[in-house]
Amino acid sequence: MQYYNQNASVIYTDDRGRKIDTFVIFDTDQKTGLTHINHENLKVPADTLVLHEKTVGKYHLPISDAFSFEMINKLREKYAERDRLPRKKASVATPAVPGMMLLAKAS
């Protein structure tokens, strides 16, 4: 039986023969043999899945060249750092006349 690891990129073939790129949410269940995939939150048998062609070992390389892969990693790090920083709350302007709703600033 084929087992798929969490976050592995796979190609799922549905009942109608359509091939859908998706990824594994949880490892293949050892007892049932079903793999939980992202597409429609399904649990499917291993014979309907094929490891994505750009997967090397158990790791997926989403970009064809190493330079692009490194750029994506740097962007992930940048935005992860940005998400960790505390955010300032934007102040909302109050209308000059009580009870009047402020729709937009006039130019």
PDB file of C-alpha atoms in Angstrom:
ATOM      1  CA  MET A   1       0.000   0.000   0.000  1.00  0.00           C
ATOM      2  CA  GLN A   2       1.234   3.495  -0.871  1.00  0.00           C
ATOM      3  CA  TYR A   3       1.489   5.958   2.030  1.00  0.00           C
ATOM      4  CA  TYR A   4       1.546   9.723   1.523  1.00  0.00           C
ATOM      5  CA  ASN A   5       3.038  12.218   3.956  1.00  0.00           C
ATOM      6  CA  GLN A   6       1.360  15.375   5.199  1.00  0.00           C
ATOM      7  CA  ASN A   7       1.774  18.338   2.788  1.00  0.00           C
ATOM      8  CA  ALA A   8       2.850  16.079  -0.095  1.00  0.00           C
ATOM      9  CA  SER A   9       1.751  17.350  -3.498  1.00  0.00           C
ATOM     10  CA  VAL A  10      -0.323  14.746  -5.298  1.00  0.00           C
ATOM     11  CA  ILE A  11      -2.495  14.351  -8.373  1.00  0.00           C
ATOM     12  CA  TYR A  12      -5.957  12.988  -7.573  1.00  0.00           C
ATOM     13  CA  THR A  13      -7.964  11.161 -10.259  1.00  0.00           C
ATOM     14  CA  ASP A  14     -11.713  11.341  -9.569  1.00  0.00           C
ATOM     15  CA  ASP A  15     -14.475   8.935 -10.671  1.00  0.00           C
ATOM     16  CA  ARG A  16     -14.865  10.757 -13.999  1.00  0.00           C
ATOM     17  CA  GLY A  17     -11.151  10.475 -14.808  1.00  0.00           C
ATOM     18  CA  ARG A  18     -10.333  14.141 -14.136  1.00  0.00           C
ATOM     19  CA  LYS A  19      -6.823  14.756 -12.772  1.00  0.00           C
ATOM     20  CA  ILE A  20      -6.653  17.391 -10.022  1.00  0.00           C
ATOM     21  CA  ASP A  21      -3.504  18.840  -8.412  1.00  0.00           C
ATOM     22  CA  THR A  22      -3.929  18.953  -4.657  1.00  0.00           C
ATOM     23  CA  PHE A  23      -2.023  18.223  -1.461  1.00  0.00           C
ATOM     24  CA  VAL A  24      -2.283  15.841   1.469  1.00  0.00           C
ATOM     25  CA  ILE A  25      -3.693  17.369   4.663  1.00  0.00           C
ATOM     26  CA  PHE A  26      -2.882  14.439   6.976  1.00  0.00           C
ATOM     27  CA  ASP A  27      -0.670  11.373   6.527  1.00  0.00           C
ATOM     28  CA  THR A  28      -2.318   8.242   5.133  1.00  0.00           C
ATOM     29  CA  ASP A  29      -4.309   6.505   7.892  1.00  0.00           C
ATOM     30  CA  GLN A  30      -2.533   3.232   8.762  1.00  0.00           C
ATOM     31  CA  LYS A  31      -5.789   1.461   9.709  1.00  0.00           C
ATOM     32  CA  THR A  32      -8.133   2.488   6.881  1.00  0.00           C
ATOM     33  CA  GLY A  33      -5.554   3.163   4.157  1.00  0.00           C
ATOM     34  CA  LEU A  34      -7.357   6.402   3.251  1.00  0.00           C
ATOM     35  CA  THR A  35      -5.505   9.654   2.599  1.00  0.00           C
ATOM     36  CA  HIS A  36      -7.084  12.981   3.577  1.00  0.00           C
ATOM     37  CA  ILE A  37      -6.580  15.463   0.713  1.00  0.00           C
ATOM     38  CA  ASN A  38      -7.379  19.156   0.344  1.00  0.00           C
ATOM     39  CA  HIS A  39      -9.634  18.789  -2.744  1.00  0.00           C
ATOM     40  CA  GLU A  40     -13.210  18.917  -1.403  1.00  0.00           C
ATOM     41  CA  ASN A  41     -11.854  17.727   1.964  1.00  0.00           C
ATOM     42  CA  LEU A  42     -11.972  14.108   0.742  1.00  0.00           C
ATOM     43  CA  LYS A  43     -10.541  10.918   2.202  1.00  0.00           C
ATOM     44  CA  VAL A  44      -9.522   8.777  -0.753  1.00  0.00           C
ATOM     45  CA  PRO A  45      -7.810   5.418  -1.342  1.00  0.00           C
ATOM     46  CA  ALA A  46      -4.166   5.482  -2.369  1.00  0.00           C
ATOM     47  CA  ASP A  47      -4.847   4.031  -5.826  1.00  0.00           C
ATOM     48  CA  THR A  48      -6.558   7.307  -6.835  1.00  0.00           C
ATOM     49  CA  LEU A  49      -3.431   9.344  -6.003  1.00  0.00           C
ATOM     50  CA  VAL A  50      -0.094   9.779  -7.752  1.00  0.00           C
ATOM     51  CA  LEU A  51       2.827  11.718  -6.308  1.00  0.00           C
ATOM     52  CA  HIS A  52       3.294  14.995  -8.190  1.00  0.00           C
ATOM     53  CA  GLU A  53       6.025  14.821 -10.851  1.00  0.00           C
ATOM     54  CA  LYS A  54       8.079  17.630  -9.250  1.00  0.00           C
ATOM     55  CA  THR A  55       8.303  15.785  -5.948  1.00  0.00           C
ATOM     56  CA  VAL A  56      11.799  14.581  -5.114  1.00  0.00           C
ATOM     57  CA  GLY A  57      11.823  12.068  -2.281  1.00  0.00           C
ATOM     58  CA  LYS A  58       9.191  13.263   0.133  1.00  0.00           C
ATOM     59  CA  TYR A  59       9.777  16.963  -0.574  1.00  0.00           C
ATOM     60  CA  HIS A  60       7.990  18.961  -3.229  1.00  0.00           C
ATOM     61  CA  LEU A  61       9.847  21.514  -5.341  1.00  0.00           C
ATOM     62  CA  PRO A  62       7.066  23.863  -6.515  1.00  0.00           C
ATOM     63  CA  ILE A  63       9.244  25.855  -8.910  1.00  0.00           C
ATOM     64  CA  SER A  64      11.278  24.340 -11.741  1.00  0.00           C
ATOM     65  CA  ASP A  65      14.534  26.214 -11.050  1.00  0.00           C
ATOM     66  CA  ALA A  66      16.454  26.627  -7.796  1.00  0.00           C
ATOM     67  CA  PHE A  67      16.728  30.441  -8.096  1.00  0.00           C
ATOM     68  CA  SER A  68      12.943  30.871  -8.115  1.00  0.00           C
ATOM     69  CA  PHE A  69      12.656  28.408  -5.252  1.00  0.00           C
ATOM     70  CA  GLU A  70      15.085  30.500  -3.163  1.00  0.00           C
ATOM     71  CA  MET A  71      13.185  33.697  -4.009  1.00  0.00           C
ATOM     72  CA  ILE A  72       9.925  32.121  -2.830  1.00  0.00           C
ATOM     73  CA  ASN A  73      11.596  31.029   0.417  1.00  0.00           C
ATOM     74  CA  LYS A  74      12.925  34.554   1.020  1.00  0.00           C
ATOM     75  CA  LEU A  75       9.477  36.026   0.382  1.00  0.00           C
ATOM     76  CA  ARG A  76       7.922  33.540   2.810  1.00  0.00           C
ATOM     77  CA  GLU A  77      10.452  34.542   5.474  1.00  0.00           C
ATOM     78  CA  LYS A  78       9.816  38.237   4.806  1.00  0.00           C
ATOM     79  CA  TYR A  79       6.053  37.951   5.131  1.00  0.00           C
ATOM     80  CA  ALA A  80       6.281  35.619   8.125  1.00  0.00           C
ATOM     81  CA  GLU A  81       8.397  38.279   9.864  1.00  0.00           C
ATOM     82  CA  ARG A  82       5.920  40.987   8.843  1.00  0.00           C
ATOM     83  CA  ASP A  83       3.062  38.927  10.304  1.00  0.00           C
ATOM     84  CA  ARG A  84       4.918  38.613  13.633  1.00  0.00           C
ATOM     85  CA  LEU A  85       5.229  42.393  14.063  1.00  0.00           C
ATOM     86  CA  PRO A  86       2.519  44.133  16.109  1.00  0.00           C
ATOM     87  CA  ARG A  87      -0.009  45.994  14.017  1.00  0.00           C
ATOM     88  CA  LYS A  88      -1.309  49.491  14.596  1.00  0.00           C
ATOM     89  CA  LYS A  89      -5.040  49.979  14.484  1.00  0.00           C
ATOM     90  CA  ALA A  90      -6.163  52.529  11.921  1.00  0.00           C
ATOM     91  CA  SER A  91      -8.180  55.410  13.301  1.00  0.00           C
ATOM     92  CA  VAL A  92     -11.593  55.995  11.801  1.00  0.00           C
ATOM     93  CA  ALA A  93     -12.529  59.610  11.126  1.00  0.00           C
ATOM     94  CA  THR A  94     -15.673  60.767  12.905  1.00  0.00           C
ATOM     95  CA  PRO A  95     -18.234  62.819  10.974  1.00  0.00           C
ATOM     96  CA  ALA A  96     -18.465  66.564  11.621  1.00  0.00           C
ATOM     97  CA  VAL A  97     -22.215  66.324  12.181  1.00  0.00           C
ATOM     98  CA  PRO A  98     -23.401  63.763  14.740  1.00  0.00           C
ATOM     99  CA  GLY A  99     -25.648  61.139  13.172  1.00  0.00           C
ATOM    100  CA  MET A 100     -24.215  61.657   9.663  1.00  0.00           C
ATOM    101  CA  MET A 101     -22.518  58.645   8.127  1.00  0.00           C
ATOM    102  CA  LEU A 102     -19.092  59.272   6.616  1.00  0.00           C
ATOM    103  CA  LEU A 103     -19.003  57.602   3.188  1.00  0.00           C
ATOM    104  CA  ALA A 104     -15.809  58.923   1.610  1.00  0.00           C
ATOM    105  CA  LYS A 105     -13.460  61.870   1.607  1.00  0.00           C
ATOM    106  CA  ALA A 106     -14.289  64.458  -1.028  1.00  0.00           C
ATOM    107  CA  SER A 107     -11.413  65.639  -3.181  1.00  0.00           C
TER     108      SER A 107
END
